[in-house]
Short mmCIF file of N, CA, C and O in Angstrom, two decimals:
data_model
loop_
_atom_site.label_atom_id
_atom_site.label_comp_id
_atom_site.label_asym_id
_atom_site.label_seq_id
_atom_site.Cartn_x
_atom_site.Cartn_y
_atom_site.Cartn_z
N ALA X 697 0.83 -1.19 0.00
CA ALA X 697 0.00 0.00 0.00
C ALA X 697 0.87 1.26 0.00
O ALA X 697 0.58 2.22 -0.69
N ALA X 698 1.95 1.21 0.78
CA ALA X 698 2.84 2.38 0.84
C ALA X 698 3.52 2.60 -0.50
O ALA X 698 3.66 3.75 -0.95
N MET X 699 3.95 1.55 -1.15
CA MET X 699 4.60 1.68 -2.46
C MET X 699 3.60 2.19 -3.51
O MET X 699 3.96 2.98 -4.37
N ARG X 700 2.35 1.76 -3.41
CA ARG X 700 1.33 2.21 -4.35
C ARG X 700 1.12 3.73 -4.21
O ARG X 700 1.07 4.45 -5.20
N ARG X 701 1.06 4.21 -2.96
CA ARG X 701 0.90 5.66 -2.73
C ARG X 701 2.10 6.43 -3.27
O ARG X 701 1.97 7.50 -3.86
N LEU X 702 3.30 5.88 -3.06
CA LEU X 702 4.51 6.52 -3.56
C LEU X 702 4.50 6.56 -5.08
O LEU X 702 4.82 7.59 -5.69
N LYS X 703 4.12 5.46 -5.72
CA LYS X 703 4.07 5.39 -7.19
C LYS X 703 3.06 6.39 -7.74
O LYS X 703 3.33 7.11 -8.72
N ILE X 704 1.90 6.48 -7.11
CA ILE X 704 0.88 7.43 -7.56
C ILE X 704 1.39 8.86 -7.45
O ILE X 704 1.26 9.67 -8.37
N ALA X 705 2.02 9.18 -6.32
CA ALA X 705 2.54 10.54 -6.12
C ALA X 705 3.64 10.87 -7.12
O ALA X 705 3.72 11.99 -7.62
N ALA X 706 4.49 9.89 -7.44
CA ALA X 706 5.61 10.13 -8.35
C ALA X 706 5.16 10.17 -9.80
O ALA X 706 5.78 10.84 -10.63
N SER X 707 4.09 9.48 -10.14
CA SER X 707 3.66 9.38 -11.53
C SER X 707 2.56 10.36 -11.91
O SER X 707 2.29 10.54 -13.09
N ARG X 708 1.93 10.94 -10.96
CA ARG X 708 0.81 11.84 -11.23
C ARG X 708 1.30 13.04 -12.04
O ARG X 708 2.29 13.68 -11.70
N ALA X 709 0.60 13.33 -13.07
CA ALA X 709 0.97 14.47 -13.92
C ALA X 709 0.52 15.77 -13.28
O ALA X 709 -0.47 15.82 -12.58
N THR X 710 1.29 16.81 -13.51
CA THR X 710 0.86 18.13 -13.03
C THR X 710 -0.25 18.63 -13.94
O THR X 710 -0.39 18.19 -15.09
N SER X 711 -0.99 19.58 -13.45
CA SER X 711 -2.10 20.11 -14.24
C SER X 711 -1.57 20.82 -15.49
O SER X 711 -0.45 21.32 -15.51
N ALA X 712 -2.42 20.89 -16.50
CA ALA X 712 -2.03 21.54 -17.76
C ALA X 712 -1.67 23.00 -17.53
O ALA X 712 -0.70 23.51 -18.09
N ILE X 713 -2.43 23.68 -16.69
CA ILE X 713 -2.16 25.11 -16.46
C ILE X 713 -0.78 25.29 -15.81
O ILE X 713 -0.04 26.22 -16.14
N SER X 714 -0.39 24.38 -14.90
CA SER X 714 0.94 24.45 -14.28
C SER X 714 2.03 24.22 -15.30
O SER X 714 3.08 24.86 -15.27
N GLN X 715 1.79 23.30 -16.23
CA GLN X 715 2.78 23.02 -17.28
C GLN X 715 2.94 24.23 -18.21
O GLN X 715 4.06 24.59 -18.59
N TRP X 716 1.83 24.88 -18.57
CA TRP X 716 1.89 26.06 -19.41
C TRP X 716 2.60 27.21 -18.69
O TRP X 716 3.39 27.95 -19.27
N ALA X 717 2.32 27.36 -17.40
CA ALA X 717 2.97 28.42 -16.62
C ALA X 717 4.47 28.18 -16.53
O ALA X 717 5.27 29.12 -16.68
N ALA X 718 4.88 26.95 -16.31
CA ALA X 718 6.31 26.62 -16.24
C ALA X 718 6.98 26.89 -17.58
O ALA X 718 8.09 27.45 -17.64
N SER X 719 6.32 26.51 -18.65
CA SER X 719 6.88 26.73 -19.99
C SER X 719 7.05 28.24 -20.27
O SER X 719 8.08 28.67 -20.77
N ALA X 720 6.03 29.02 -19.91
CA ALA X 720 6.11 30.47 -20.12
C ALA X 720 7.23 31.08 -19.28
O ALA X 720 7.95 31.97 -19.74
N ALA X 721 7.40 30.60 -18.05
CA ALA X 721 8.45 31.13 -17.17
C ALA X 721 9.83 30.82 -17.74
O ALA X 721 10.73 31.65 -17.68
N LEU X 722 10.00 29.64 -18.30
CA LEU X 722 11.30 29.26 -18.86
C LEU X 722 11.59 29.96 -20.19
O LEU X 722 12.73 30.31 -20.47
N ALA X 723 10.56 30.18 -20.98
CA ALA X 723 10.75 30.78 -22.30
C ALA X 723 10.70 32.30 -22.26
O ALA X 723 11.20 32.95 -23.19
N GLY X 724 10.15 32.87 -21.22
CA GLY X 724 9.97 34.31 -21.15
C GLY X 724 11.23 35.06 -20.76
O GLY X 724 12.32 34.48 -20.66
N PRO X 725 11.10 36.35 -20.53
CA PRO X 725 12.25 37.18 -20.15
C PRO X 725 12.90 36.66 -18.86
O PRO X 725 12.21 36.25 -17.94
N GLN X 726 14.21 36.71 -18.84
CA GLN X 726 14.94 36.17 -17.69
C GLN X 726 15.63 37.25 -16.85
O GLN X 726 16.31 36.93 -15.89
N ALA X 727 15.44 38.52 -17.19
CA ALA X 727 16.09 39.60 -16.44
C ALA X 727 15.69 39.58 -14.98
O ALA X 727 16.49 39.92 -14.11
N CYS X 728 14.47 39.17 -14.70
CA CYS X 728 14.01 39.15 -13.31
C CYS X 728 14.82 38.16 -12.47
O CYS X 728 14.96 38.35 -11.26
N ILE X 729 15.39 37.15 -13.09
CA ILE X 729 16.20 36.17 -12.37
C ILE X 729 17.46 36.85 -11.83
O ILE X 729 17.83 36.69 -10.66
N ALA X 730 18.12 37.61 -12.67
CA ALA X 730 19.33 38.33 -12.25
C ALA X 730 18.99 39.34 -11.16
O ALA X 730 19.74 39.49 -10.19
N ASP X 731 17.86 40.02 -11.30
CA ASP X 731 17.42 40.97 -10.27
C ASP X 731 17.19 40.25 -8.95
O ASP X 731 17.62 40.71 -7.90
N PHE X 732 16.48 39.13 -9.00
CA PHE X 732 16.21 38.35 -7.79
C PHE X 732 17.52 37.90 -7.14
O PHE X 732 17.69 38.01 -5.93
N ASN X 733 18.44 37.37 -7.95
CA ASN X 733 19.72 36.89 -7.40
C ASN X 733 20.50 38.01 -6.73
O ASN X 733 21.12 37.80 -5.68
N ARG X 734 20.48 39.20 -7.31
CA ARG X 734 21.18 40.34 -6.73
C ARG X 734 20.55 40.72 -5.39
O ARG X 734 21.25 40.93 -4.40
N ILE X 735 19.22 40.81 -5.35
CA ILE X 735 18.52 41.17 -4.11
C ILE X 735 18.74 40.10 -3.04
O ILE X 735 19.02 40.41 -1.88
N ASP X 736 18.64 38.84 -3.44
CA ASP X 736 18.84 37.73 -2.51
C ASP X 736 20.26 37.76 -1.93
O ASP X 736 20.45 37.59 -0.72
N ALA X 737 21.25 37.99 -2.77
CA ALA X 737 22.64 38.03 -2.30
C ALA X 737 22.85 39.17 -1.30
O ALA X 737 23.56 39.01 -0.30
N GLU X 738 22.25 40.32 -1.55
CA GLU X 738 22.39 41.46 -0.64
C GLU X 738 21.72 41.17 0.70
O GLU X 738 22.27 41.45 1.76
N ARG X 739 20.53 40.59 0.66
CA ARG X 739 19.83 40.26 1.91
C ARG X 739 20.61 39.21 2.70
O ARG X 739 20.73 39.30 3.92
N ARG X 740 21.15 38.21 2.00
CA ARG X 740 21.96 37.18 2.67
C ARG X 740 23.19 37.82 3.32
O ARG X 740 23.55 37.52 4.45
N ARG X 741 23.85 38.74 2.59
CA ARG X 741 25.05 39.41 3.12
C ARG X 741 24.70 40.20 4.38
O ARG X 741 25.42 40.14 5.38
N VAL X 742 23.60 40.94 4.35
CA VAL X 742 23.17 41.73 5.52
C VAL X 742 22.91 40.81 6.70
O VAL X 742 23.36 41.07 7.83
N MET X 743 22.18 39.72 6.47
CA MET X 743 21.86 38.79 7.56
C MET X 743 23.12 38.17 8.14
O MET X 743 23.31 38.11 9.36
N MET X 744 24.01 37.71 7.28
CA MET X 744 25.21 37.05 7.77
C MET X 744 26.11 38.03 8.53
O MET X 744 26.68 37.67 9.57
N ALA X 745 26.22 39.26 8.06
CA ALA X 745 27.04 40.26 8.76
C ALA X 745 26.48 40.52 10.15
O ALA X 745 27.23 40.61 11.13
N GLY X 746 25.16 40.64 10.25
CA GLY X 746 24.53 40.87 11.55
C GLY X 746 24.72 39.70 12.50
O GLY X 746 25.01 39.88 13.69
N LEU X 747 24.56 38.49 11.98
CA LEU X 747 24.75 37.29 12.82
C LEU X 747 26.21 37.15 13.25
O LEU X 747 26.49 36.76 14.39
N ASP X 748 27.12 37.47 12.35
CA ASP X 748 28.55 37.44 12.69
C ASP X 748 28.85 38.40 13.85
O ASP X 748 29.57 38.05 14.78
N GLU X 749 28.27 39.59 13.77
CA GLU X 749 28.47 40.59 14.82
C GLU X 749 28.00 40.11 16.19
O GLU X 749 28.58 40.46 17.21
N MET X 750 26.95 39.30 16.19
CA MET X 750 26.40 38.79 17.45
C MET X 750 27.07 37.51 17.91
O MET X 750 26.78 37.02 19.00
N GLY X 751 27.97 36.96 17.11
CA GLY X 751 28.71 35.78 17.51
C GLY X 751 28.06 34.44 17.19
O GLY X 751 28.47 33.41 17.72
N PHE X 752 27.09 34.43 16.29
CA PHE X 752 26.45 33.17 15.90
C PHE X 752 27.36 32.36 15.00
O PHE X 752 28.11 32.91 14.20
N ILE X 753 27.27 31.05 15.12
CA ILE X 753 27.98 30.12 14.25
C ILE X 753 26.94 29.47 13.33
O ILE X 753 25.89 29.02 13.81
N TYR X 754 27.20 29.43 12.04
CA TYR X 754 26.24 28.89 11.07
C TYR X 754 26.98 28.51 9.80
O TYR X 754 28.11 28.94 9.56
N GLY X 755 26.32 27.73 8.97
CA GLY X 755 26.85 27.43 7.64
C GLY X 755 26.31 28.44 6.64
O GLY X 755 25.18 28.88 6.76
N ARG X 756 27.11 28.81 5.69
CA ARG X 756 26.69 29.79 4.67
C ARG X 756 25.57 29.19 3.82
O ARG X 756 25.75 28.15 3.20
N PRO X 757 24.42 29.86 3.76
CA PRO X 757 23.34 29.35 2.91
C PRO X 757 23.72 29.45 1.43
O PRO X 757 24.23 30.48 1.00
N LYS X 758 23.47 28.39 0.69
CA LYS X 758 23.84 28.38 -0.72
C LYS X 758 22.64 28.31 -1.65
O LYS X 758 22.79 28.42 -2.86
N GLY X 759 21.45 28.12 -1.10
CA GLY X 759 20.28 28.05 -1.97
C GLY X 759 19.00 28.34 -1.22
O GLY X 759 17.99 28.63 -1.84
N ALA X 760 19.05 28.25 0.07
CA ALA X 760 17.86 28.51 0.87
C ALA X 760 17.69 29.99 1.12
O ALA X 760 18.61 30.78 0.91
N PHE X 761 16.53 30.38 1.57
CA PHE X 761 16.23 31.77 1.90
C PHE X 761 16.29 31.99 3.40
O PHE X 761 15.68 32.90 3.93
N TYR X 762 17.02 31.16 4.08
CA TYR X 762 17.17 31.30 5.53
C TYR X 762 18.56 30.86 5.95
O TYR X 762 19.27 30.17 5.23
N VAL X 763 18.93 31.31 7.16
CA VAL X 763 20.19 30.91 7.80
C VAL X 763 19.81 30.01 8.96
O VAL X 763 18.75 30.18 9.57
N PHE X 764 20.65 29.07 9.29
CA PHE X 764 20.37 28.09 10.33
C PHE X 764 21.46 28.13 11.40
O PHE X 764 22.26 27.22 11.54
N PRO X 765 21.53 29.24 12.18
CA PRO X 765 22.60 29.37 13.17
C PRO X 765 22.38 28.52 14.41
O PRO X 765 21.24 28.20 14.78
N ASN X 766 23.48 28.18 15.06
CA ASN X 766 23.45 27.42 16.30
C ASN X 766 23.20 28.40 17.45
O ASN X 766 24.00 29.29 17.70
N ALA X 767 22.09 28.21 18.15
CA ALA X 767 21.73 29.11 19.24
C ALA X 767 22.71 29.01 20.40
O ALA X 767 22.99 30.00 21.08
N SER X 768 23.27 27.83 20.60
CA SER X 768 24.19 27.66 21.73
C SER X 768 25.46 28.48 21.55
O SER X 768 26.17 28.73 22.52
N SER X 769 25.72 28.95 20.33
CA SER X 769 26.91 29.78 20.11
C SER X 769 26.80 31.13 20.80
O SER X 769 27.80 31.82 20.99
N VAL X 770 25.59 31.53 21.23
CA VAL X 770 25.42 32.73 22.03
C VAL X 770 24.99 32.39 23.46
O VAL X 770 24.66 33.28 24.24
N GLY X 771 24.96 31.11 23.79
CA GLY X 771 24.76 30.69 25.17
C GLY X 771 23.34 30.41 25.62
O GLY X 771 23.10 30.28 26.82
N LEU X 772 22.39 30.32 24.71
CA LEU X 772 21.01 30.04 25.10
C LEU X 772 20.44 28.89 24.27
O LEU X 772 20.77 28.77 23.09
N PRO X 773 19.56 28.09 24.85
CA PRO X 773 18.87 27.08 24.06
C PRO X 773 17.98 27.74 23.00
O PRO X 773 17.46 28.85 23.21
N ALA X 774 17.78 27.09 21.89
CA ALA X 774 17.07 27.67 20.75
C ALA X 774 15.66 28.15 21.11
O ALA X 774 15.29 29.28 20.78
N GLU X 775 14.86 27.30 21.73
CA GLU X 775 13.48 27.70 22.04
C GLU X 775 13.45 28.88 23.01
O GLU X 775 12.64 29.79 22.86
N GLU X 776 14.34 28.87 23.99
CA GLU X 776 14.40 29.98 24.94
C GLU X 776 14.81 31.27 24.24
O GLU X 776 14.24 32.33 24.49
N LEU X 777 15.77 31.18 23.34
CA LEU X 777 16.23 32.35 22.60
C LEU X 777 15.12 32.88 21.69
O LEU X 777 14.89 34.09 21.63
N CYS X 778 14.41 32.00 21.01
CA CYS X 778 13.30 32.44 20.15
C CYS X 778 12.24 33.16 20.96
O CYS X 778 11.73 34.21 20.54
N TYR X 779 11.91 32.62 22.12
CA TYR X 779 10.90 33.25 22.97
C TYR X 779 11.38 34.62 23.46
O TYR X 779 10.64 35.59 23.43
N LEU X 780 12.63 34.70 23.88
CA LEU X 780 13.20 35.96 24.35
C LEU X 780 13.18 37.01 23.24
O LEU X 780 12.78 38.16 23.47
N LEU X 781 13.59 36.63 22.05
CA LEU X 781 13.63 37.58 20.93
C LEU X 781 12.23 38.03 20.53
O LEU X 781 12.04 39.19 20.16
N LEU X 782 11.25 37.15 20.66
CA LEU X 782 9.88 37.54 20.35
C LEU X 782 9.31 38.44 21.43
O LEU X 782 8.76 39.51 21.15
N LYS X 783 9.47 38.03 22.68
CA LYS X 783 8.87 38.76 23.80
C LYS X 783 9.50 40.14 23.99
O LYS X 783 8.80 41.14 24.12
N GLU X 784 10.81 40.20 24.00
CA GLU X 784 11.48 41.46 24.29
C GLU X 784 11.95 42.22 23.06
O GLU X 784 11.96 43.44 23.06
N GLY X 785 12.37 41.49 22.04
CA GLY X 785 12.87 42.16 20.84
C GLY X 785 11.83 42.37 19.77
O GLY X 785 12.05 43.11 18.82
N ARG X 786 10.70 41.68 19.90
CA ARG X 786 9.63 41.73 18.89
C ARG X 786 10.11 41.26 17.52
O ARG X 786 9.73 41.79 16.48
N VAL X 787 10.98 40.22 17.56
CA VAL X 787 11.50 39.61 16.33
C VAL X 787 11.07 38.15 16.34
O VAL X 787 11.36 37.42 17.28
N LEU X 788 10.38 37.73 15.28
CA LEU X 788 9.89 36.36 15.19
C LEU X 788 10.91 35.49 14.47
O LEU X 788 11.21 35.71 13.30
N ILE X 789 11.42 34.51 15.21
CA ILE X 789 12.36 33.53 14.68
C ILE X 789 11.88 32.17 15.14
O ILE X 789 11.42 32.02 16.28
N PHE X 790 12.01 31.17 14.30
CA PHE X 790 11.56 29.83 14.67
C PHE X 790 12.74 28.95 15.07
O PHE X 790 13.81 29.02 14.45
N PRO X 791 12.54 28.11 16.08
CA PRO X 791 13.60 27.14 16.41
C PRO X 791 13.67 26.09 15.31
O PRO X 791 12.71 25.89 14.56
N GLY X 792 14.79 25.44 15.21
CA GLY X 792 15.00 24.43 14.16
C GLY X 792 14.31 23.11 14.43
O GLY X 792 14.52 22.15 13.69
N THR X 793 13.49 23.04 15.46
CA THR X 793 12.84 21.78 15.81
C THR X 793 11.91 21.26 14.72
O THR X 793 11.59 20.08 14.71
N ALA X 794 11.48 22.10 13.81
CA ALA X 794 10.65 21.63 12.70
C ALA X 794 11.42 20.64 11.82
O ALA X 794 10.82 19.88 11.07
N PHE X 795 12.74 20.64 11.94
CA PHE X 795 13.58 19.74 11.17
C PHE X 795 13.96 18.50 11.96
O PHE X 795 14.87 17.77 11.59
N GLY X 796 13.29 18.28 13.07
CA GLY X 796 13.55 17.09 13.88
C GLY X 796 14.41 17.42 15.10
O GLY X 796 14.83 18.56 15.31
N GLU X 797 14.64 16.41 15.89
CA GLU X 797 15.39 16.56 17.14
C GLU X 797 16.79 17.13 16.90
O GLU X 797 17.31 17.90 17.71
N SER X 798 17.40 16.80 15.77
CA SER X 798 18.76 17.31 15.50
C SER X 798 18.78 18.82 15.28
O SER X 798 19.83 19.44 15.33
N GLY X 799 17.61 19.43 15.03
CA GLY X 799 17.55 20.87 14.84
C GLY X 799 17.22 21.64 16.10
O GLY X 799 17.04 22.86 16.06
N SER X 800 17.20 20.95 17.23
CA SER X 800 16.73 21.58 18.47
C SER X 800 17.65 22.69 19.00
O SER X 800 17.20 23.50 19.80
N GLN X 801 18.88 22.73 18.59
CA GLN X 801 19.79 23.79 19.05
C GLN X 801 19.98 24.89 18.02
O GLN X 801 20.85 25.75 18.17
N TYR X 802 19.15 24.87 16.98
CA TYR X 802 19.33 25.81 15.88
C TYR X 802 18.14 26.75 15.73
O TYR X 802 17.05 26.48 16.22
N LEU X 803 18.38 27.84 15.04
CA LEU X 803 17.35 28.82 14.71
C LEU X 803 17.17 28.82 13.19
O LEU X 803 18.14 28.65 12.46
N ARG X 804 15.96 29.04 12.75
CA ARG X 804 15.70 29.17 11.32
C ARG X 804 15.31 30.63 11.08
O ARG X 804 14.21 31.04 11.40
N ILE X 805 16.26 31.40 10.54
CA ILE X 805 16.06 32.83 10.36
C ILE X 805 15.96 33.15 8.87
O ILE X 805 16.93 33.03 8.13
N SER X 806 14.79 33.58 8.45
CA SER X 806 14.55 33.92 7.06
C SER X 806 15.17 35.27 6.72
O SER X 806 15.19 36.18 7.54
N PHE X 807 15.65 35.39 5.47
CA PHE X 807 16.09 36.71 5.00
C PHE X 807 15.32 37.12 3.75
O PHE X 807 15.83 37.76 2.84
N LEU X 808 14.01 36.80 3.75
CA LEU X 808 13.14 37.19 2.63
C LEU X 808 12.64 38.63 2.73
O LEU X 808 12.22 39.20 1.73
N ALA X 809 12.67 39.20 3.90
CA ALA X 809 12.16 40.56 4.09
C ALA X 809 13.10 41.57 3.39
O ALA X 809 14.26 41.28 3.14
N PRO X 810 12.60 42.75 3.11
CA PRO X 810 13.46 43.79 2.53
C PRO X 810 14.66 44.09 3.44
O PRO X 810 14.58 43.93 4.66
N LYS X 811 15.74 44.52 2.83
CA LYS X 811 17.00 44.76 3.54
C LYS X 811 16.82 45.64 4.76
O LYS X 811 17.38 45.36 5.83
N GLU X 812 16.04 46.70 4.64
CA GLU X 812 15.84 47.63 5.76
C GLU X 812 15.17 46.94 6.95
O GLU X 812 15.51 47.20 8.10
N GLN X 813 14.22 46.07 6.68
CA GLN X 813 13.56 45.33 7.75
C GLN X 813 14.51 44.33 8.40
O GLN X 813 14.48 44.13 9.61
N LEU X 814 15.36 43.72 7.60
CA LEU X 814 16.36 42.80 8.15
C LEU X 814 17.32 43.54 9.06
O LEU X 814 17.66 43.06 10.15
N GLN X 815 17.75 44.72 8.63
CA GLN X 815 18.66 45.52 9.45
C GLN X 815 18.00 45.91 10.77
O GLN X 815 18.64 45.87 11.83
N GLU X 816 16.72 46.28 10.71
CA GLU X 816 15.99 46.63 11.92
C GLU X 816 15.86 45.42 12.85
O GLU X 816 16.08 45.53 14.06
N ALA X 817 15.52 44.27 12.29
CA ALA X 817 15.39 43.06 13.10
C ALA X 817 16.72 42.67 13.73
O ALA X 817 16.78 42.30 14.91
N LEU X 818 17.79 42.78 12.98
CA LEU X 818 19.12 42.45 13.52
C LEU X 818 19.50 43.41 14.65
O LEU X 818 20.07 42.98 15.66
N ALA X 819 19.17 44.68 14.51
CA ALA X 819 19.46 45.66 15.57
C ALA X 819 18.66 45.31 16.83
O ALA X 819 19.19 45.38 17.95
N LEU X 820 17.39 44.94 16.67
CA LEU X 820 16.57 44.54 17.81
C LEU X 820 17.11 43.27 18.47
O LEU X 820 17.14 43.16 19.70
N MET X 821 17.55 42.34 17.65
CA MET X 821 18.14 41.11 18.19
C MET X 821 19.40 41.42 18.99
O MET X 821 19.58 40.92 20.10
N GLN X 822 20.25 42.26 18.42
CA GLN X 822 21.51 42.61 19.07
C GLN X 822 21.25 43.31 20.40
O GLN X 822 21.88 43.00 21.42
N ARG X 823 20.31 44.23 20.42
CA ARG X 823 19.96 44.95 21.65
C ARG X 823 19.43 43.97 22.72
O ARG X 823 19.81 44.04 23.88
N THR X 824 18.57 43.06 22.31
CA THR X 824 18.00 42.09 23.24
C THR X 824 19.07 41.15 23.79
O THR X 824 19.13 40.92 25.00
N LEU X 825 19.94 40.67 22.92
CA LEU X 825 21.01 39.78 23.38
C LEU X 825 21.96 40.52 24.33
O LEU X 825 22.42 39.93 25.30
N ALA X 826 22.26 41.76 24.03
CA ALA X 826 23.18 42.54 24.87
C ALA X 826 22.64 42.69 26.28
O ALA X 826 23.42 42.76 27.25
N GLN X 827 21.33 42.72 26.43
CA GLN X 827 20.72 42.85 27.75
C GLN X 827 20.70 41.55 28.54
O GLN X 827 20.52 41.57 29.76
N HIS X 828 20.88 40.43 27.86
CA HIS X 828 20.72 39.13 28.52
C HIS X 828 21.94 38.24 28.50
O HIS X 828 21.95 37.20 29.17
N ILE X 829 22.94 38.60 27.75
CA ILE X 829 24.11 37.72 27.66
C ILE X 829 25.35 38.46 28.07
O ILE X 829 25.55 39.60 27.86
#
């Protein structure tokens, strides 16, 4: 039964409208891709610089829109740090527990927001950490 469900999921065709949309996206203008990559790289740079300043240890994101720093690198458990940053810093960050038990010491910090908002969030994080660490 499990293999049948897997086979159905793997073999099911996508809808015609999705196929047409994908074809149009691939055949259409590609300038927006370069624009997106430039914006994404700048946001990633801003986020990583801010995390570096606060002493977080993390791997450089190479394709994701988030950074996955180790919360223990600043001396607090991930869930406690997320709660502190939300309650006092008004910054919403999720613990890595959504990725299983191995993610329990990590934070999942998105850098999809505009650069100015990221800078503001990083400043709030830094201020909050400075008061508690």
